């Protein structure tokens, strides 16, 4: 599967960082990017920057034209909430890039980007603020069944950057329920062996497909979200497939985005073409509107 991104959509909002997100895109300028769409929200909400009072989207677009002189840069404005705008506009590109704060409390810390990444029509890269000088491994979080699109993105990134691909399987023992523990939980070694066998199968298959790629299998016991985020400290990119997006009601995704210090690429179920584009866009917009309304009601409660 070819994961070249010719059209990239970049979030521009006064409440969220975009410098690191733009820097991440500029670092991929040689990978086939032809057009950059800078998304601003309702002018009444967008905010202004600089002594000349330019709107955020205009300032981001100008910085993008400087950083990416060979890329066509355009601005699109969208009325409504920021999450709603990004979800609705994601259909027009191949990749969505969003900045996220790591040092502040609130929706931009994890919930906002996670809500967008869960429903976008395309893969979403969430780039945390602050310097991240590590040019380490590309980390692919292994799930069952394996998400082939997540694999393609991770492999392409590792080959492009000439980095090693770490194939990470994070697992934890099931919790005690009213019905008792499962058979695997009664024997921890069986549970560990099952996950080790999964990792071994995935590693063998990837080595067969990509014999020139350096692949490092890694089995980690612990909460998947925390374990994956911990390995972002030495990673250039972490890739999560659709299984991790909905695992445990999305808690894995939220934990990774909240704690990661490296960019995280999220491949949601909606990025696999299972739903008709028009209907999928309607569903995503309706869900985003509902969540925006809930957030407003909670804020005024």
Short mmCIF file of C-alpha atoms in Angstrom, two decimals:
data_model
loop_
_atom_site.label_atom_id
_atom_site.label_comp_id
_atom_site.label_asym_id
_atom_site.label_seq_id
_atom_site.Cartn_x
_atom_site.Cartn_y
_atom_site.Cartn_z
CA UNK A 1 0.00 0.00 0.00
CA UNK A 2 1.39 3.38 -1.02
CA UNK A 3 1.08 5.88 1.82
CA UNK A 4 2.30 8.99 0.04
CA UNK A 5 0.46 12.10 1.15
CA UNK A 6 -0.02 14.58 -1.69
CA UNK A 7 -2.53 16.76 0.21
CA UNK A 8 -2.00 17.48 3.89
CA UNK A 9 -4.45 19.32 6.13
CA UNK A 10 -3.00 21.40 8.98
CA UNK A 11 -4.98 22.66 11.97
CA UNK A 12 -4.59 26.37 12.73
CA UNK A 13 -6.10 27.69 15.95
CA UNK A 14 -5.01 30.23 18.55
CA UNK A 15 -5.66 27.73 21.36
CA UNK A 16 -3.41 25.02 19.93
CA UNK A 17 0.25 24.90 18.93
CA UNK A 18 1.08 24.76 15.23
CA UNK A 19 4.82 25.51 15.03
CA UNK A 20 5.83 21.93 15.82
CA UNK A 21 3.10 20.56 13.58
CA UNK A 22 4.29 22.70 10.67
CA UNK A 23 7.89 21.68 11.34
CA UNK A 24 6.84 18.02 11.17
CA UNK A 25 5.19 18.62 7.78
CA UNK A 26 8.23 20.52 6.48
CA UNK A 27 10.39 17.56 7.47
CA UNK A 28 8.27 15.45 5.10
CA UNK A 29 8.43 17.91 2.21
CA UNK A 30 10.40 15.47 0.09
CA UNK A 31 7.86 12.67 0.49
CA UNK A 32 5.42 13.82 -2.20
CA UNK A 33 3.45 16.62 -0.52
CA UNK A 34 2.00 18.88 -3.22
CA UNK A 35 -0.71 20.83 -1.39
CA UNK A 36 -1.17 22.06 2.17
CA UNK A 37 -4.62 23.06 3.41
CA UNK A 38 -4.56 25.33 6.47
CA UNK A 39 -7.87 25.11 8.32
CA UNK A 40 -9.15 28.07 10.34
CA UNK A 41 -12.38 28.12 12.31
CA UNK A 42 -15.19 30.67 12.40
CA UNK A 43 -13.59 34.16 12.13
CA UNK A 44 -15.39 35.12 15.33
CA UNK A 45 -13.54 32.33 17.18
CA UNK A 46 -10.27 32.09 15.31
CA UNK A 47 -8.32 34.76 17.15
CA UNK A 48 -5.58 37.11 15.95
CA UNK A 49 -1.80 37.09 16.26
CA UNK A 50 1.02 39.58 15.81
CA UNK A 51 1.05 43.40 15.82
CA UNK A 52 -0.80 43.56 12.51
CA UNK A 53 -3.73 41.59 13.89
CA UNK A 54 -3.68 38.85 11.28
CA UNK A 55 -5.83 35.84 11.88
CA UNK A 56 -4.10 32.67 12.96
CA UNK A 57 -4.77 30.77 9.73
CA UNK A 58 -3.24 33.60 7.66
CA UNK A 59 -0.11 33.65 9.83
CA UNK A 60 0.25 29.86 9.68
CA UNK A 61 -0.22 29.87 5.90
CA UNK A 62 2.48 32.52 5.48
CA UNK A 63 4.88 30.49 7.63
CA UNK A 64 4.02 27.39 5.58
CA UNK A 65 4.78 29.13 2.29
CA UNK A 66 8.20 30.06 3.65
CA UNK A 67 8.93 26.57 4.96
CA UNK A 68 7.48 24.80 1.91
CA UNK A 69 8.22 26.96 -1.15
CA UNK A 70 7.38 24.17 -3.61
CA UNK A 71 4.05 23.30 -2.01
CA UNK A 72 0.73 24.95 -2.86
CA UNK A 73 -0.71 26.46 0.33
CA UNK A 74 -4.37 27.38 0.68
CA UNK A 75 -6.61 28.50 3.53
CA UNK A 76 -10.04 27.07 4.28
CA UNK A 77 -12.30 28.46 6.99
CA UNK A 78 -15.04 26.52 8.66
CA UNK A 79 -17.81 27.67 10.96
CA UNK A 80 -18.40 25.85 14.21
CA UNK A 81 -16.22 24.08 16.74
CA UNK A 82 -12.58 23.34 16.02
CA UNK A 83 -13.04 19.55 16.24
CA UNK A 84 -16.07 19.75 13.95
CA UNK A 85 -14.09 21.78 11.40
CA UNK A 86 -11.21 19.32 11.26
CA UNK A 87 -13.43 16.25 11.06
CA UNK A 88 -15.50 17.78 8.27
CA UNK A 89 -12.47 19.04 6.33
CA UNK A 90 -10.42 15.84 6.67
CA UNK A 91 -12.14 14.29 3.62
CA UNK A 92 -10.38 16.73 1.31
CA UNK A 93 -6.85 15.50 2.08
CA UNK A 94 -4.70 12.42 2.59
CA UNK A 95 -3.40 13.26 6.07
CA UNK A 96 -4.48 15.51 8.93
CA UNK A 97 -1.87 17.10 11.24
CA UNK A 98 -2.84 18.60 14.62
CA UNK A 99 -0.72 20.24 17.30
CA UNK A 100 -1.29 19.32 20.96
CA UNK A 101 -0.18 20.76 24.28
CA UNK A 102 1.63 18.46 26.70
CA UNK A 103 2.18 21.06 29.41
CA UNK A 104 -1.36 22.36 29.90
CA UNK A 105 -4.56 20.96 31.31
CA UNK A 106 -7.74 20.92 29.27
CA UNK A 107 -9.17 19.49 26.07
CA UNK A 108 -6.09 20.29 24.00
CA UNK A 109 -4.02 18.02 26.23
CA UNK A 110 -5.57 14.79 25.00
CA UNK A 111 -9.32 14.77 24.56
CA UNK A 112 -9.55 17.31 21.73
CA UNK A 113 -6.99 15.73 19.38
CA UNK A 114 -8.23 12.27 20.35
CA UNK A 115 -11.82 13.13 19.41
CA UNK A 116 -10.61 14.40 16.04
CA UNK A 117 -8.31 11.43 15.42
CA UNK A 118 -11.07 8.94 16.25
CA UNK A 119 -13.42 10.32 13.58
CA UNK A 120 -11.27 11.82 10.84
CA UNK A 121 -11.61 10.39 7.34
CA UNK A 122 -7.83 10.00 7.00
CA UNK A 123 -4.88 9.17 9.26
CA UNK A 124 -4.13 11.91 11.79
CA UNK A 125 -0.71 12.87 13.13
CA UNK A 126 -0.82 14.54 16.55
CA UNK A 127 2.37 16.52 17.20
CA UNK A 128 3.07 17.54 20.82
CA UNK A 129 4.46 20.97 21.59
CA UNK A 130 8.02 21.45 22.74
CA UNK A 131 11.26 20.23 21.23
CA UNK A 132 11.60 16.56 20.36
CA UNK A 133 15.16 16.08 19.13
CA UNK A 134 15.06 12.27 19.14
CA UNK A 135 15.31 10.81 15.65
CA UNK A 136 14.81 7.27 16.87
CA UNK A 137 12.85 4.21 15.84
CA UNK A 138 9.45 4.24 14.22
CA UNK A 139 7.20 2.39 16.69
CA UNK A 140 4.32 0.29 15.40
CA UNK A 141 1.89 -0.76 18.13
CA UNK A 142 0.84 -4.33 17.32
CA UNK A 143 -2.80 -5.29 17.52
CA UNK A 144 -4.91 -8.28 16.49
CA UNK A 145 -5.98 -8.35 13.74
CA UNK A 146 -3.08 -6.35 12.32
CA UNK A 147 -4.06 -3.01 10.77
CA UNK A 148 -2.48 -3.12 7.32
CA UNK A 149 -2.77 0.62 6.76
CA UNK A 150 -0.97 1.33 10.03
CA UNK A 151 1.72 -1.14 8.95
CA UNK A 152 2.12 0.62 5.58
CA UNK A 153 2.52 4.03 7.26
CA UNK A 154 5.06 2.74 9.79
CA UNK A 155 7.10 0.89 7.17
CA UNK A 156 7.10 3.85 4.76
CA UNK A 157 8.22 6.19 7.53
CA UNK A 158 10.99 3.84 8.70
CA UNK A 159 12.28 3.35 5.15
CA UNK A 160 12.12 7.07 4.35
CA UNK A 161 14.02 8.05 7.51
CA UNK A 162 16.35 5.03 7.36
CA UNK A 163 15.29 4.11 10.87
CA UNK A 164 14.65 0.82 12.62
CA UNK A 165 11.04 -0.33 12.98
CA UNK A 166 10.16 -1.33 16.53
CA UNK A 167 7.20 -3.70 16.56
CA UNK A 168 5.74 -3.21 20.04
CA UNK A 169 3.19 -5.48 21.66
CA UNK A 170 1.98 -4.13 25.00
CA UNK A 171 -0.23 -6.37 27.13
CA UNK A 172 -1.63 -6.57 30.63
CA UNK A 173 -3.45 -9.15 32.71
CA UNK A 174 -7.27 -8.95 32.60
CA UNK A 175 -8.94 -7.39 35.62
CA UNK A 176 -11.03 -9.40 38.07
CA UNK A 177 -14.71 -9.35 37.08
CA UNK A 178 -17.90 -10.58 38.71
CA UNK A 179 -17.65 -13.77 36.72
CA UNK A 180 -14.05 -14.35 37.75
CA UNK A 181 -10.82 -14.45 35.78
CA UNK A 182 -10.50 -15.94 32.33
CA UNK A 183 -8.54 -19.14 31.72
CA UNK A 184 -5.57 -17.11 30.51
CA UNK A 185 -5.63 -14.95 33.63
CA UNK A 186 -5.59 -18.03 35.81
CA UNK A 187 -2.26 -18.93 34.19
CA UNK A 188 -0.19 -15.75 33.58
CA UNK A 189 2.37 -17.62 31.52
CA UNK A 190 -0.30 -18.70 29.02
CA UNK A 191 -1.38 -15.08 28.63
CA UNK A 192 2.20 -13.93 28.09
CA UNK A 193 2.88 -16.79 25.67
CA UNK A 194 -0.16 -15.88 23.61
CA UNK A 195 1.03 -12.29 23.20
CA UNK A 196 4.60 -13.40 22.50
CA UNK A 197 3.35 -15.71 19.75
CA UNK A 198 1.36 -12.88 18.20
CA UNK A 199 4.42 -10.64 18.20
CA UNK A 200 6.53 -13.42 16.70
CA UNK A 201 4.02 -14.00 13.87
CA UNK A 202 3.80 -10.30 13.03
CA UNK A 203 7.59 -9.87 13.11
CA UNK A 204 8.14 -12.88 10.86
CA UNK A 205 5.58 -11.62 8.36
CA UNK A 206 7.06 -8.13 8.25
CA UNK A 207 10.57 -9.50 7.80
CA UNK A 208 9.31 -11.64 4.94
CA UNK A 209 7.69 -8.62 3.25
CA UNK A 210 10.53 -6.18 3.93
CA UNK A 211 13.82 -8.11 4.13
CA UNK A 212 15.95 -4.95 3.96
CA UNK A 213 14.18 -3.24 6.87
CA UNK A 214 15.65 -3.48 10.36
CA UNK A 215 12.90 -4.76 12.66
CA UNK A 216 13.06 -4.94 16.44
CA UNK A 217 10.29 -6.93 18.19
CA UNK A 218 9.47 -5.78 21.71
CA UNK A 219 7.06 -7.41 24.17
CA UNK A 220 6.09 -5.22 27.13
CA UNK A 221 3.84 -6.08 30.07
CA UNK A 222 1.77 -3.20 31.40
CA UNK A 223 -1.15 -0.96 30.55
CA UNK A 224 -0.99 -0.57 26.74
CA UNK A 225 -1.49 3.19 26.69
CA UNK A 226 1.21 3.92 29.26
CA UNK A 227 3.58 1.32 27.80
CA UNK A 228 3.30 2.67 24.27
CA UNK A 229 3.71 6.27 25.46
CA UNK A 230 6.79 5.33 27.48
CA UNK A 231 8.54 4.12 24.32
CA UNK A 232 7.74 7.41 22.53
CA UNK A 233 10.69 8.97 24.41
CA UNK A 234 13.11 7.33 22.00
CA UNK A 235 10.88 7.29 18.92
CA UNK A 236 10.54 9.55 15.90
CA UNK A 237 6.93 8.44 15.31
CA UNK A 238 4.42 6.13 17.00
CA UNK A 239 1.75 4.52 14.80
CA UNK A 240 -1.59 3.32 16.22
CA UNK A 241 -4.06 1.29 14.17
CA UNK A 242 -7.82 1.11 14.50
CA UNK A 243 -7.68 -1.60 17.16
CA UNK A 244 -5.98 0.77 19.59
CA UNK A 245 -8.38 3.61 18.74
CA UNK A 246 -11.38 1.79 20.22
CA UNK A 247 -9.60 -0.48 22.71
CA UNK A 248 -11.08 -0.12 26.19
CA UNK A 249 -13.48 2.58 24.94
CA UNK A 250 -10.64 4.63 23.53
CA UNK A 251 -8.58 4.87 26.73
CA UNK A 252 -5.44 3.55 25.02
CA UNK A 253 -5.55 6.30 22.40
CA UNK A 254 -6.23 9.02 24.98
CA UNK A 255 -3.41 7.83 27.25
CA UNK A 256 -0.91 7.69 24.39
CA UNK A 257 -1.78 11.18 23.15
CA UNK A 258 -1.73 12.58 26.68
CA UNK A 259 1.70 11.16 27.56
CA UNK A 260 3.60 10.86 24.27
CA UNK A 261 6.59 13.10 23.66
CA UNK A 262 6.86 12.10 20.00
CA UNK A 263 4.37 12.57 17.14
CA UNK A 264 1.65 9.92 17.04
CA UNK A 265 -0.03 8.78 13.83
CA UNK A 266 -3.56 7.50 14.42
CA UNK A 267 -5.32 5.38 11.79
CA UNK A 268 -9.03 5.33 12.75
CA UNK A 269 -11.67 2.91 11.41
CA UNK A 270 -13.07 5.68 9.20
CA UNK A 271 -9.75 5.89 7.33
CA UNK A 272 -10.16 2.41 5.86
CA UNK A 273 -12.92 3.19 3.36
CA UNK A 274 -15.50 0.88 4.91
CA UNK A 275 -18.18 3.59 4.86
CA UNK A 276 -19.38 5.63 1.91
CA UNK A 277 -17.57 9.01 2.02
CA UNK A 278 -20.70 11.20 2.08
CA UNK A 279 -22.45 9.18 4.78
CA UNK A 280 -19.25 8.88 6.79
CA UNK A 281 -18.77 12.65 6.67
CA UNK A 282 -22.34 13.17 7.89
CA UNK A 283 -21.84 10.73 10.75
CA UNK A 284 -18.54 12.33 11.78
CA UNK A 285 -19.99 15.86 11.62
CA UNK A 286 -23.04 14.86 13.67
CA UNK A 287 -20.85 13.19 16.28
CA UNK A 288 -18.55 16.20 16.48
CA UNK A 289 -21.52 18.57 16.84
CA UNK A 290 -22.97 16.41 19.61
CA UNK A 291 -19.66 16.36 21.50
CA UNK A 292 -19.20 20.10 21.05
CA UNK A 293 -22.67 20.68 22.49
CA UNK A 294 -21.94 18.40 25.43
CA UNK A 295 -18.68 20.23 26.13
CA UNK A 296 -20.49 23.58 26.05
CA UNK A 297 -23.15 22.32 28.47
CA UNK A 298 -20.51 20.95 30.83
CA UNK A 299 -18.61 24.26 30.73
CA UNK A 300 -21.71 26.24 31.69
CA UNK A 301 -22.91 23.74 34.29
#
